[in-house]
Each structure stands twice: as C-alpha cells, then as structure tokens.
XYZ file of C-alpha atoms in Angstrom:
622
model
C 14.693 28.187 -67.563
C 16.672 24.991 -67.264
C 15.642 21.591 -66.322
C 18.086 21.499 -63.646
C 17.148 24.486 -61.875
C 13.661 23.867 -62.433
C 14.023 20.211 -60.158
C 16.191 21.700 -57.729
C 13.246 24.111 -56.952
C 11.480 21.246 -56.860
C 13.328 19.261 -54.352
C 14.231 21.654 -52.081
C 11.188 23.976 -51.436
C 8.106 22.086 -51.517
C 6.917 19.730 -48.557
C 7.017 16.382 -48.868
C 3.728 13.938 -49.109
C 1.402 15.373 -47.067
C -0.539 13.082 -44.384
C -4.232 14.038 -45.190
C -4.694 11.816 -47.736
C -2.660 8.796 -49.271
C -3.955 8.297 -52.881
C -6.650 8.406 -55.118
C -7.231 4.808 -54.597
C -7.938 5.120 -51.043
C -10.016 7.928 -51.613
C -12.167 5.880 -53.392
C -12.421 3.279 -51.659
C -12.945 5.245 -48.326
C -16.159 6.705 -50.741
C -17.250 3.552 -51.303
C -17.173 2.766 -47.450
C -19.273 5.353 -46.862
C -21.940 4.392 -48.843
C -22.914 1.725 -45.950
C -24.399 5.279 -44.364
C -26.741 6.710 -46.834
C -30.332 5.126 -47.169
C -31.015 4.282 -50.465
C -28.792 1.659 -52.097
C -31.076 1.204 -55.124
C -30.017 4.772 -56.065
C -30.970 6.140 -59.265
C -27.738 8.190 -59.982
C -24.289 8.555 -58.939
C -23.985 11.164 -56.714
C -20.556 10.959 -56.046
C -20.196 12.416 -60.107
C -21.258 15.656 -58.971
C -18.651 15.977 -56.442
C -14.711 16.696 -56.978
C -12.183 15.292 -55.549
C -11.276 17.810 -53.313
C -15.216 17.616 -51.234
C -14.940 13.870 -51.775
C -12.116 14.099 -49.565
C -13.760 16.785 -47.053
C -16.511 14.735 -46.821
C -14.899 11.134 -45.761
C -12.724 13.187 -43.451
C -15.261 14.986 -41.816
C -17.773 11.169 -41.406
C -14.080 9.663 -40.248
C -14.234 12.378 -36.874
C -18.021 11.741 -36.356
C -16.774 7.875 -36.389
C -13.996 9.212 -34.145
C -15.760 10.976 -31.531
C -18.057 8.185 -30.724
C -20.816 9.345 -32.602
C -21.518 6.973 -35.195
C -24.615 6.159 -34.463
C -26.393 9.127 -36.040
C -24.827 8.215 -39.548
C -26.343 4.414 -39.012
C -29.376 6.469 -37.909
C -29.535 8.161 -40.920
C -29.195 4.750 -42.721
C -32.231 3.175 -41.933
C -34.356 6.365 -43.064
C -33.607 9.880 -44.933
C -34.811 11.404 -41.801
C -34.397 15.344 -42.171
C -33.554 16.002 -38.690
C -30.570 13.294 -38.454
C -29.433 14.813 -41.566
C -29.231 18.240 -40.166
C -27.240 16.828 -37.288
C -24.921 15.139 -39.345
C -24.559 17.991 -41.209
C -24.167 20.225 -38.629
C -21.566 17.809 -36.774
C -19.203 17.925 -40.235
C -18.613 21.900 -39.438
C -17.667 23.273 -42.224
C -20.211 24.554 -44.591
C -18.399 23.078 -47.994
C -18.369 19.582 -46.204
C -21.690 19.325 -44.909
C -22.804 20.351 -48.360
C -20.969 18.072 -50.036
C -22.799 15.366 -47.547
C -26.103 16.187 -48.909
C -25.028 16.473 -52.364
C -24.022 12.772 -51.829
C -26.892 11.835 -49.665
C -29.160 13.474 -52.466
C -29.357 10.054 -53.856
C -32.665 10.404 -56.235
C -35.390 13.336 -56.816
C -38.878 11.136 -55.684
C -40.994 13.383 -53.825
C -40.409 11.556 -50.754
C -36.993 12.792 -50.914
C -37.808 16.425 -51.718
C -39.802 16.612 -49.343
C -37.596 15.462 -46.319
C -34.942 18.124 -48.175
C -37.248 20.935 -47.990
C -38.166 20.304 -44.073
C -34.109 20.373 -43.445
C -33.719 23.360 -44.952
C -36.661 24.551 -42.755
C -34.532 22.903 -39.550
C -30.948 24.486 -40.903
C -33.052 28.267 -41.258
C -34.571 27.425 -37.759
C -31.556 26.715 -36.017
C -29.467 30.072 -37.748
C -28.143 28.226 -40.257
C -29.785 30.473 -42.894
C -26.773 29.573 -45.680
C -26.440 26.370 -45.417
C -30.561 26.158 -45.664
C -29.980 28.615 -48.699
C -27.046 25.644 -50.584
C -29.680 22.737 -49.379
C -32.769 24.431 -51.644
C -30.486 25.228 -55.026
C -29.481 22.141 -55.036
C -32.674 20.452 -54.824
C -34.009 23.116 -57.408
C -30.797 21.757 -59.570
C -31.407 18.704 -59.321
C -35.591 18.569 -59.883
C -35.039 21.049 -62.881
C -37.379 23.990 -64.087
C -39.694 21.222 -65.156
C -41.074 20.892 -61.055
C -39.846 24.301 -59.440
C -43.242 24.766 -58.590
C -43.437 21.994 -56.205
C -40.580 22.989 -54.379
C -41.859 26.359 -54.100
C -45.164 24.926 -52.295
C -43.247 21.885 -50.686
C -41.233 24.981 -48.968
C -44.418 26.926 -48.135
C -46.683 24.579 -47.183
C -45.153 23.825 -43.675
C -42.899 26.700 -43.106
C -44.670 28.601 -40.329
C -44.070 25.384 -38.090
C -40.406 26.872 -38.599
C -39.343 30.146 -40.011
C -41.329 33.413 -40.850
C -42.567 34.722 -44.569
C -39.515 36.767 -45.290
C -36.868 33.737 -44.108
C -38.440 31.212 -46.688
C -39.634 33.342 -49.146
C -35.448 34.847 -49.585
C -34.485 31.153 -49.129
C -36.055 30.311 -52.517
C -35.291 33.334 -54.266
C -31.718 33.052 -53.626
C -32.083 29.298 -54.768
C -33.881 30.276 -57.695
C -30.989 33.061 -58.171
C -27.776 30.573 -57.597
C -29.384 27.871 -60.065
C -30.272 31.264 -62.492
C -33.781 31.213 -62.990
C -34.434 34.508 -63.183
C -38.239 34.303 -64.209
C -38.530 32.371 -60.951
C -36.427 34.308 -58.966
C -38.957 37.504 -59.794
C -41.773 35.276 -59.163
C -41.253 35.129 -55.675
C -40.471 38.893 -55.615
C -43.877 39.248 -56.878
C -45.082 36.976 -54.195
C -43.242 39.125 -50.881
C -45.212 41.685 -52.687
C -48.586 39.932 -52.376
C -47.816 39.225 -48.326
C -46.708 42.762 -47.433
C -42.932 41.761 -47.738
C -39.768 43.480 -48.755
C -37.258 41.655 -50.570
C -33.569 41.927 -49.339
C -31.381 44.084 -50.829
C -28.486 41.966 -51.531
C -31.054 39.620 -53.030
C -32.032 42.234 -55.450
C -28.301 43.266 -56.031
C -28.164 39.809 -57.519
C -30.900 39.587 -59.295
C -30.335 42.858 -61.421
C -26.840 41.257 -61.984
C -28.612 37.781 -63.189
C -31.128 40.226 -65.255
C -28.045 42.234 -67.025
C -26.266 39.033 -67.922
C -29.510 37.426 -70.020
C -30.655 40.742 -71.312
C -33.623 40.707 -69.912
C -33.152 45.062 -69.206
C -37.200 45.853 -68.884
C -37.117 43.593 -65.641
C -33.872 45.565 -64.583
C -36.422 48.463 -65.287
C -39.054 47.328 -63.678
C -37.637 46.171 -60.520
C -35.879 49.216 -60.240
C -38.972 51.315 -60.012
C -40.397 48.632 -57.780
C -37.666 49.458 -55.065
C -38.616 53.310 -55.517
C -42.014 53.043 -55.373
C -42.403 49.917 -52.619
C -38.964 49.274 -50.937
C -36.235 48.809 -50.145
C -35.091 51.920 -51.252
C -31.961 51.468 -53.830
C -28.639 51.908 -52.212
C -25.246 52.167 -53.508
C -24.551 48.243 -54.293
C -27.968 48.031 -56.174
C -27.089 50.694 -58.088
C -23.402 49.474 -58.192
C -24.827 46.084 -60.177
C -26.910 47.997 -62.364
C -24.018 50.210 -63.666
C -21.579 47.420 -63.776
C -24.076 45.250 -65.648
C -24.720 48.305 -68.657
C -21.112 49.275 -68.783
C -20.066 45.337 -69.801
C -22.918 45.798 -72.194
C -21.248 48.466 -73.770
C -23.736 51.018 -72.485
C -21.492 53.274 -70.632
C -23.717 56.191 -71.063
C -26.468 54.786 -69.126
C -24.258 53.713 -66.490
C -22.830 57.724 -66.500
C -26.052 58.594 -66.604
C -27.234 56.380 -63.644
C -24.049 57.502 -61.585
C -25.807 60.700 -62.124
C -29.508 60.098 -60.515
C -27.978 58.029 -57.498
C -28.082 61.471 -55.578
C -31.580 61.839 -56.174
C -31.917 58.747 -54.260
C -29.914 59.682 -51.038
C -26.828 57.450 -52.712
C -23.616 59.188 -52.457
C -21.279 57.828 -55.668
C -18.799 55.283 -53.864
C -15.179 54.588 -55.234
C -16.704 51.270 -56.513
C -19.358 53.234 -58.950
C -16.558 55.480 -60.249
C -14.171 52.714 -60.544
C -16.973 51.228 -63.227
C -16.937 53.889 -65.224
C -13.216 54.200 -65.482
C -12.672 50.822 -65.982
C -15.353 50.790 -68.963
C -13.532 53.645 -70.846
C -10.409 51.950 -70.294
C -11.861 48.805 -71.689
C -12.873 50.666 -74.733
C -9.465 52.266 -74.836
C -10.660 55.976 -73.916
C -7.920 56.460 -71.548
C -8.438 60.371 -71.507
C -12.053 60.270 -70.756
C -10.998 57.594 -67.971
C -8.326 59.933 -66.749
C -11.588 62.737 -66.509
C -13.746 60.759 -64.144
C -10.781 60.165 -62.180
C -10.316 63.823 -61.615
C -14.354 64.065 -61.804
C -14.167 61.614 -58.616
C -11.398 63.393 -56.928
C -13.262 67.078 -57.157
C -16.404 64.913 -55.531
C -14.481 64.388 -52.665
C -14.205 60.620 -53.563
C -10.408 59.288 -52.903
C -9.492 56.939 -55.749
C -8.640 53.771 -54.377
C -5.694 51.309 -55.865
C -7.715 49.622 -58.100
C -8.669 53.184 -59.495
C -4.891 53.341 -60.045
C -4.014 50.142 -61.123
C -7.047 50.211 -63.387
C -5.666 53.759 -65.485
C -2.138 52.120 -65.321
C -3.377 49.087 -66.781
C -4.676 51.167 -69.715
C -1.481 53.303 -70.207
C 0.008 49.591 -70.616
C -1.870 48.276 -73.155
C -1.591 50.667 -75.779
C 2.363 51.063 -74.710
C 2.494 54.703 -72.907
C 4.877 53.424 -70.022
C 6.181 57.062 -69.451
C 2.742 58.135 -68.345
C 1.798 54.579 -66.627
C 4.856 55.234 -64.332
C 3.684 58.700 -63.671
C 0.979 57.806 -62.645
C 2.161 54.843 -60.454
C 4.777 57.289 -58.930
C 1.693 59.820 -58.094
C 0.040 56.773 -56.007
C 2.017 58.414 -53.082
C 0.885 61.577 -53.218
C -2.495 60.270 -52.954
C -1.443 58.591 -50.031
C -1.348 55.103 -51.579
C 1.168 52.724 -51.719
C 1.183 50.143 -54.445
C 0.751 46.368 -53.845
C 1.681 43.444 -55.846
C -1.182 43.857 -58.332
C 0.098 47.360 -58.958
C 3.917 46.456 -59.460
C 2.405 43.213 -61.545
C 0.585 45.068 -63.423
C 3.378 48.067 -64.284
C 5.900 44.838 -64.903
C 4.160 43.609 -67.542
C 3.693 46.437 -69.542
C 7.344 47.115 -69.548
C 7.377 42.976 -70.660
C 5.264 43.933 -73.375
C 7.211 46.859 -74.648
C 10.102 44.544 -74.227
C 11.854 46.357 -71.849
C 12.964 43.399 -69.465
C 15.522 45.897 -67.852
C 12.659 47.890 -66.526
C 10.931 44.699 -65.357
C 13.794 43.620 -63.432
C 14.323 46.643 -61.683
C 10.749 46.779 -61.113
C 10.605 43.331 -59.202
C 13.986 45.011 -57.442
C 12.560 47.504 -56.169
C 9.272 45.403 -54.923
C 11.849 43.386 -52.443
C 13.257 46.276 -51.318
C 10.128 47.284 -50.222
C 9.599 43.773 -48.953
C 6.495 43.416 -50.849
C 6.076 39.792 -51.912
C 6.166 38.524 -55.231
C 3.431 35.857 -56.094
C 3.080 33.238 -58.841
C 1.802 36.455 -60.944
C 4.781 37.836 -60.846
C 6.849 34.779 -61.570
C 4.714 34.294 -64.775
C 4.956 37.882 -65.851
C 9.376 38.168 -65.673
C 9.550 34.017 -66.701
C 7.279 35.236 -69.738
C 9.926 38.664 -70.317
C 12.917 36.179 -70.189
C 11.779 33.583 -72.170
C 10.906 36.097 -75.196
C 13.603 38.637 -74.416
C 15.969 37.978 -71.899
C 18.260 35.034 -71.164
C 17.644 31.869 -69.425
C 19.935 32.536 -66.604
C 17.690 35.294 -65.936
C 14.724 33.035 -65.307
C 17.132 30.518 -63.184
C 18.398 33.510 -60.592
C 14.449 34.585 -60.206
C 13.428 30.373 -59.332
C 16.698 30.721 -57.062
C 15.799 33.831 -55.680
C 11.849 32.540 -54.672
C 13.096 29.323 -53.389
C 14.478 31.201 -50.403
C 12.977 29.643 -47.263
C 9.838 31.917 -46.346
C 10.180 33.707 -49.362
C 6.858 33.089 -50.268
C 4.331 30.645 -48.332
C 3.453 26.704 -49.340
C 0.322 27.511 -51.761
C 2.320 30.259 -53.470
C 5.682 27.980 -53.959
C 2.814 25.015 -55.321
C 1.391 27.385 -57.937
C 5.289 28.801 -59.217
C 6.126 24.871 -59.765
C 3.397 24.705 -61.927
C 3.774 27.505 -63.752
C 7.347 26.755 -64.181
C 6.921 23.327 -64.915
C 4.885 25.085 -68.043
C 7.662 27.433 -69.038
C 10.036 24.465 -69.179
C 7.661 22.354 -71.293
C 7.090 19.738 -69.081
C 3.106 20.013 -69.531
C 2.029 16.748 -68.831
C 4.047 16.825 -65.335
C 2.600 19.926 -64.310
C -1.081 18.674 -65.162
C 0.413 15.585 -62.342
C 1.812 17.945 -60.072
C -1.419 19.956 -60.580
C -3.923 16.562 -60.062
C -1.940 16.212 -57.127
C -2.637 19.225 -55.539
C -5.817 18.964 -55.892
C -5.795 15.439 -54.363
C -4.377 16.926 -51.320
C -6.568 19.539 -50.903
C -3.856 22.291 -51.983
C -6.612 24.602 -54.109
C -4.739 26.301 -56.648
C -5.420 29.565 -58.049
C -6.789 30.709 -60.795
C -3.926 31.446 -62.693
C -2.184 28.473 -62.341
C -5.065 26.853 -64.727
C -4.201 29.545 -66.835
C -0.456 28.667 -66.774
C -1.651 25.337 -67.935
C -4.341 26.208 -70.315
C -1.785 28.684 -72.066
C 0.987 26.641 -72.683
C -1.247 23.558 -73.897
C -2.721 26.150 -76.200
C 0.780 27.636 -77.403
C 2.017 23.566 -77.934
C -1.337 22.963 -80.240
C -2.521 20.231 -77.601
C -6.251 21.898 -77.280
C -7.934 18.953 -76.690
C -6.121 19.258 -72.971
C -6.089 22.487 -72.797
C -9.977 22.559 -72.455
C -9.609 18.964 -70.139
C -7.969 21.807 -67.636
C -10.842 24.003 -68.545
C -13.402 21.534 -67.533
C -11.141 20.241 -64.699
C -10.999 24.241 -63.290
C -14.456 24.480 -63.516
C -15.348 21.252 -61.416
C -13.495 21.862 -58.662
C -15.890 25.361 -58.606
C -13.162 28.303 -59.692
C -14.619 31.048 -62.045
C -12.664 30.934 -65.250
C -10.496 34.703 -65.941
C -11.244 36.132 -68.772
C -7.445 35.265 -70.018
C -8.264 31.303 -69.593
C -10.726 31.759 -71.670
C -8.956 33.362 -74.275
C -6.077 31.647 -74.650
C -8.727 28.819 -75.093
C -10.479 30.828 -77.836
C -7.056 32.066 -79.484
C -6.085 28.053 -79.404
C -9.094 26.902 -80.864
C -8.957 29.543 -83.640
C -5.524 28.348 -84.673
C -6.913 24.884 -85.368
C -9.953 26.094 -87.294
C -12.518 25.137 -84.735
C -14.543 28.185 -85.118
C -17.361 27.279 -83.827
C -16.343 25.867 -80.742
C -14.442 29.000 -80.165
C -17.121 31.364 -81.199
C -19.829 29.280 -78.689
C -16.806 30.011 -75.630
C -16.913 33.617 -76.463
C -20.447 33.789 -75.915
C -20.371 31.648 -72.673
C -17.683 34.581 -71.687
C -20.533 37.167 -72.546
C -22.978 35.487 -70.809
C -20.955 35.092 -67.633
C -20.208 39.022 -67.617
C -16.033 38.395 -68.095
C -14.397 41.067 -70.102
C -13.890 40.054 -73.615
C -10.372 40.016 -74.437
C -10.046 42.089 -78.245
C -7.010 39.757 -78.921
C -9.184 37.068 -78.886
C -12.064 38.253 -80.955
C -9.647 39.206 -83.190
C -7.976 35.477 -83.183
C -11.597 34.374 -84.225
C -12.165 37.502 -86.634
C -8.765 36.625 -88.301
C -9.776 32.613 -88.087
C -12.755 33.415 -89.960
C -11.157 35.188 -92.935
C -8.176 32.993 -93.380
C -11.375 29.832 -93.762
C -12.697 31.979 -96.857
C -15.663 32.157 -94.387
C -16.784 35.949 -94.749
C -20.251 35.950 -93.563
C -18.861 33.861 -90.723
C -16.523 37.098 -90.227
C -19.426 39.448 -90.515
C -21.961 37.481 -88.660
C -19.485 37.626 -85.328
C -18.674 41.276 -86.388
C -22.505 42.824 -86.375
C -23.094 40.096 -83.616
C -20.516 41.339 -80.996
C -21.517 45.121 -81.900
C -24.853 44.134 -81.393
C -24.208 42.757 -77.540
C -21.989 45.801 -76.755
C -18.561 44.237 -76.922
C -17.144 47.466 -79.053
C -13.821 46.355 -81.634
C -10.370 48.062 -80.503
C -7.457 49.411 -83.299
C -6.320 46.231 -83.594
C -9.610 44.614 -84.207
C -10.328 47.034 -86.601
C -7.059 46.391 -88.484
C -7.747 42.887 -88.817
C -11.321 43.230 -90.410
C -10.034 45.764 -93.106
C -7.258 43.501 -93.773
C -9.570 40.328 -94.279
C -11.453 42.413 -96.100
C -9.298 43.899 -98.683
C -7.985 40.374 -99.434
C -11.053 38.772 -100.311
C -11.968 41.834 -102.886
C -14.683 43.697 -100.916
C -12.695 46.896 -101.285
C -15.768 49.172 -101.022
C -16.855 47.575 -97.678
C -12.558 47.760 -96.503
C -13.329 51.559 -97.268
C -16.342 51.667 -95.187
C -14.816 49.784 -92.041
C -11.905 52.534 -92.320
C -14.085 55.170 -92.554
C -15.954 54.131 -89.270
C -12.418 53.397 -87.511
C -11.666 57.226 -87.816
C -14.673 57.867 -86.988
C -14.462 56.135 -83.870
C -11.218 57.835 -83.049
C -8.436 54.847 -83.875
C -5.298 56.371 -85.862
C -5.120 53.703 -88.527
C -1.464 52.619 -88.872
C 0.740 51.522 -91.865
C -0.492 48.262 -91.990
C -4.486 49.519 -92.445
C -3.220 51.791 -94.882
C -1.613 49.029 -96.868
C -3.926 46.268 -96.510
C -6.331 49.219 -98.762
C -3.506 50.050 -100.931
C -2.464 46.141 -101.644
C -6.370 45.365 -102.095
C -7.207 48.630 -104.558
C -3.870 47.595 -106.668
C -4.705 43.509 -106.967
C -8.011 44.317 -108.341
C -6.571 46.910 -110.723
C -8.125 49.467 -109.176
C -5.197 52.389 -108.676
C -7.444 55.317 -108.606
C -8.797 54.063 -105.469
C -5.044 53.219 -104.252
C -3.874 56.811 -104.979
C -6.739 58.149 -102.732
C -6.530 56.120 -99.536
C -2.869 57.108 -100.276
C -3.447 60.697 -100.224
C -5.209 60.328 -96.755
C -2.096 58.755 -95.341
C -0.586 61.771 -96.326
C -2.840 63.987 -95.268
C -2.645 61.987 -91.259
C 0.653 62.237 -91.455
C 0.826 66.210 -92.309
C -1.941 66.542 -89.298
C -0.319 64.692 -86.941
C-alpha cells in the first residue's frame, strides 16, 4: 500500500476535528473542575484512575447539561454530604447508564463504612425507583472496591434495611449478580443458598451465569450441584442454562458430556435450539473433526432444527483452516438452498481461506461479488485482502481497494476510522496509528475490537512487544474483551523474544476467560520452549494444556516430535507419533523426517529404516 494513497484516504474521507471535545488537556482540567462537586476532598485514592478517558469525558459532559439546565444545585447539594438520595438524582439526571456509573465510580472517593453504607441505601433507591441495573453496577463496584476481605458486610449492610425498599428476591439477585460481575463465585452460591433458606427462587439468567463463572474456575461439582438444585427446587433448567453448561464442557475439551447433555435436555421439556447444536459443531471443528461436525449438522437438520449462518460460517471456517476450499465453497453455495444468504462474516470468512491458500484471485472476486450484492465490506474485510496483497499480490492491488472504500457512503464514519488504522498498520506507520487510535478514543469514536488487533499484530510482527501489550492494556481499560487472535499474536510475539513465561501466564488468562486457544500459538510457545533447551518447560505446558482440555492439532503435534527428536529423546518422538495416529492426524513429510533426522544423528539407523517403512506403508494406504 503506498504512503500516498494511504494520506489521501486520509484527507479526504474522514471528518475533520470533531466538536465534543478539544484535547486531552481540557479534559483534564474540566476533571479537575469537577472535583469542587464531590464531598470528600481528603480522599484516600484517585478515583479518576479507574476511569478511561472515554467515561471521563461522558461524565464532565453529562455534569456540564445538569450545570446547563439550571440544575446545579443538586451537584453543590451533593457537596456538602454523600447523601444517597442526591446521588441517585444526579445519577439519574446524567441519563445514560455508562455515565451515571462512571459518576459514582468517581464519587466513590474512599471505602469507610460511612460511605458503604450511603452506597448500599442508593442502590436500594435505584432498585426502588426501576432502576434494577444501574442498582446491580452500584453494588459490584462497591464489592470491588471493599474486596473479599468485607463482602460480608455488604451483604448485611444490603439486608439490613432493604424491606424499607425492595422485596427478598430484588436484593437478594442484586448481590448475587454483584458477587457474579466481580467473580466470586463462592459468594455468588452463598446467596443462592440463602433464597433457598427464605423460600426464594433464584433467576434463571442469574444461574446461566453462574454455571458459566463455575465452568471457567473448574469448580464442575458446583455446576453439578446446582444443576440438580434447579431440578429438584426450581427454576426448572431451560435451554440457555443448559446452553452455558454445554458451552462451558465443550471449551474444556469435554465434548462428550456436552453431547451427552444435548441428549437429556428433552427429558427436561428443553427442545435442542440452533445455539446448543451450534456448540457442538463448533467444538469438533475446534478439534479439527470436520466430518463429525458435518454429522450433527445433518443430526440438527433431521431434528427439524434449521442451521442458522453461524452453523454455516462455523463448518466453512473449518473447511478453511485445514485448506479444503472446494468443499468450503460448496458449502457456502448450499447456504441458499437452505434459504440463507451469506453476510459479511460469511464472505470474510470464505476470503480468507482463499488468502491463506494464496489464492488472491479468488479473494478478489470474492469481495466482487460481495458489492454486487451490495453487501458492505467492513474493516474485516479490508484487513483480510490488505493481508492477501501484501504477501501475494501487488501493491496497486491494496491502493484500488483504499480507493474503492473511500467512496463517499461506502462505508459509515466508525468503519472508515477503524480501515485508517488498520492501514496505517499495513503501511508501517505504527506509532501514528497508536495517535490516530488515542485520538479516537479521546473523541469518543470506540473502536472495535479488531482494530486493537491491527495494532497489536503489527507491533508484534515489528518485534516492538513492549507496545504491543501497552495496546493490550490500553484495550482492556477502555472495557473491550480481548479476541482470542489479540491474544495470540501477543503470545506468538512474546515467544519470539524468549519471554516464556509471560507468554505462557497470557495463555492461561485466555483459558481462564473461556477464549478459544489458538493451536498456532501454543505451538509458538511449544516451539519457544524447545529452541531455549528448556524440555520440561515443553512438557510441563504439553501435559498441562491436555490436562485443562485444550487438545494439540497436526501442527502442534508436528512441532513436539520435531523438538523432540532434536534434543535426542527419540523413544519419547516415537511415542508422541504413535499417539498422533492414534488420534487420527496423517503425519506429513516433515514428522516423518524430524524421526528419520533424529534416529540417524544418534546413530541409530535401525530405528530410521522402520519409521521409514511406515511412511511407506501410509503412502501405499492412502
């Protein structure tokens, strides 16, 4: 892509300075105005530290119109004295949820009692008045803030006075759903226990995030447990219960419980939805069993369940990755018949696996067809071609695509934001993109999620990891959940420069999260390991991620034999093979003579001629 192209984009199809906000400066000092209107000066921690820039700005936008409308009086009100009912009127007059929580995460100046208190009884108000969400964002953060250390005090702070306010149920599924957002589990069951004790019924939804909380720390006997509890005492399951449960085992690696819970939900009066089938198919997909995948999706389909896009895209995705684009475009062509027609995930998705396969020519005629059909391309698909160019094409390639989106109404403002970025990163102008990306933010332009990952990925591809993980923490902050591909390109960057450990302690935080482990990266680490001399490093992750479910792909496998074989440990090579064939991978040339090299170097050509002989005999079976 060339510079020039690149800055006439820039020029001519993004708006000019916004009006909502004139710097960073002026933000800041607007904050610091503002501090005139909470109570306690003498404050014990910054508060404005645990808000971004983005609420910083809701928040001294939404005070300015109180100021505006003549009602200034209730913020000096609320200066004199942390009064819970001014602060639910202030809150309330800010209007938008995110802003008047982003007012009480400032106003939450210190965690004396005092102040709990007077935090608890406006969350009593905000239930009172309807207002059951807000109430709900008011108690987790107060939970956050007090720590495990004095939950219990909240818990009775919020009971003690609540039936001058709200019934049983409404408080009681206020603090679970506290206890759930801040992840306290143990807590979170606690009060289950306790609707229990009053004659109560825990919501549903409640429960569908508990199990999901349960699944991510392992805690399964609880899953258990509460399960039965909902058979035996109410409510009874539904489908999303069940859903979470079968989601939660599947990213565990335990399809065959989720199958087999797919199974009982008719027992139960639960007819399997698309959603439960799509679980299923995407977890054998995952694992690279695209046949069995393909058999639940004719399983569904003889059930009378219609498979859905994502049921498609999902099998598509699969044929992609191991490089069968004759049957992924079968299958996208069938989408018709099936009376679907495929979106821009689905062309994204088909794209890039002719980009991978290095057939650009398909890719272009792919995004061709998607404007004749005047479906919209979006910073996805800019990525995906930019990407097939770069590697394969030719650079006037990627200039007629930036020429092509900077139509006028091509694509709207947030979409033509995110492509600058992205190709700001293609060109390798990374530090100007990280600007351009600050000053989005600044305006209140949220970004999506790939756009961070345009960013991560090319800091990680220049070596510059130290601000490729600044973006990390910077996407975080401003409260978007990381993709598993941010993630990885982190972990595959931090591999490169040998810091294991750091990348090892990401993978985990992916596992705990429930994001899909990307093989390529476990294999960066795997590889990482090996090339460190560090072999119980390499078997330590190996047993490890068996152990939590995350199952090793062809390529995965390939690497370990390799790493392996070069450090001598021929018999154990043998063994890994043995269970890769086992498991169903073909191994390929290079398995084959990563053994052979290995057997030969230790002067061991016996053993050569034999894993010889069983190339010969795959390739006489085959």
């Amino acid at each position: 892509m060339s510079s020039q192209m690149l800055t006439l984009f820039k020029l001519t199809c993004l708006p000019k300075k916004t009006n909502s906000f004139c710097s960073s400066s002026c933000n800041t000092r607007k904050i610091g105005y503002f501090d005139q209107f909470l109570p306690l000066f003498d404050k014990k921690t910054d508060s404005l530290s645990y808000l971004n820039s983005n609420e910083r700005r809701r928040v001294v936008v939404g005070l300015s119109r109180i100021i505006k409308q003549g009602q200034g009086y209730i913020l000096k009100g609320f200066a004199k004295n942390f009064c819970p009912y001014i602060l639910v009127k202030i809150m309330k007059s800010l209007e938008y949820r995110e802003t008047a929580f982003g007012f009480f995460k400032f106003a939450f100046q210190d965690d004396s009692d005092e102040i709990v208190k007077s935090s608890c009884v406006a969350a009593h108000v905000l239930a009172a008045q309807n207002l059951k969400l807000l109430a709900q964002d008011v108690v987790y953060w107060v939970i956050r803030r007090v720590g495990v250390d004095r939950r219990r005090e909240v818990v009775e702070f919020m009971w003690k006075r609540h039936a001058e306010f709200e019934s049983d149920f409404s408080v009681l599924d206020t603090l679970m759903r506290g206890f759930l957002k801040v992840e306290m589990s143990c807590e979170a069951l606690e009060i289950v226990g306790r609707m229990r004790e009053v004659g109560l019924r825990p919501s549903s939804s409640a429960i569908t995030i508990l199990f999901k909380l349960l699944l991510r720390v392992g805690d399964h006997g609880s899953v258990w447990k509460l399960l039965r509890g909902m058979i035996h005492r109410g409510p009874r399951p539904c489908n999303h219960n069940f859903n979470a449960v079968i989601l939660g085992f599947c990213r565990l690696g335990h399809v065959k419980v989720g199958e087999s819970l797919l199974c009982v939900m008719q027992k139960f009066k639960c007819q399997p939805d698309v959603y439960a089938y799509n679980i299923l198919i995407n977890a054998y997909c995952t694992r690279g069993q695209t046949v069995d995948a393909l058999g639940w999706m004719h399983f569904m389909i003889n059930n009378g369940c219609a498979p859905s896009l994502v049921t498609f895209g999902t099998v598509i995705n699969a044929f992609c990755n191991q490089g069968n684009m004759i049957e992924a475009r079968k299958l996208f062509d069938g989408m018709k018949e099936a009376g679907h027609f495929p979106n821009v995930i689905c062309y994204n998705t088909l794209m890039n696996g002719y980009v991978k396969a290095r057939d650009i020519g398909q890719a272009n005629m792919l995004y061709e067809e998607m404007k004749n059909r005047a479906i919209a391309p979006d910073c996805t698909t800019f990525n995906i071609l930019v990407a097939g160019h770069y590697r394969y094409g030719r650079e006037e390639d990627s200039d007629r695509l930036l020429r092509d989106l900077s139509q006028p109404g091509s694509l709207p403002v947030s979409s033509l934001y995110n492509i600058c970025v992205s190709g700001l990163c293609w060109a390798g102008w990374l530090d100007e993109a990280m600007k351009f990306l600050e000053d989005m933010l600044e305006k209140g332009i949220t970004p999506t999620v790939v756009v961070f990952n345009s960013i991560i990925a090319a800091y990680s591809r220049a070596g510059l990891e130290e601000k490729a993980y600044e973006a990390y923490i910077m996407m975080v902050k401003f409260g978007l959940f990381p993709s598993s591909l941010t993630c990885s390109s982190l972990i595959m960057g931090l591999s490169k420069l040998w810091k294991l450990q750091e990348a090892r302690d990401l993978l985990y935080e992916m596992i705990e999260k429930g994001l899909p482990i990307n093989k390529a990266a476990f294999t960066q680490l795997l590889d990482g390991y090996f090339r460190m001399g560090n072999v119980a490093g390499a078997y330590s992750l190996w047993n490890e991620m068996k152990g939590r479910g995350i199952h090793p792909d062809a390529v995965a496998f390939s690497a370990f034999i390799n790493g392996l074989s070069i450090v001598g440990l021929l018999e154990e090579a043998y063994d890994v093979f043995l269970q890769m064939s086992e498991k169903g991978f073909v191994p390929n040339n290079f398995v084959y003579n990563s053994l052979i090299r290995g057997f030969c170097n230790s002067g061991r050509l016996p053993g050569s001629i034999d894993v010889g002989e069983g190339d010969g005999a795959k390739g006489s079976s085959s």
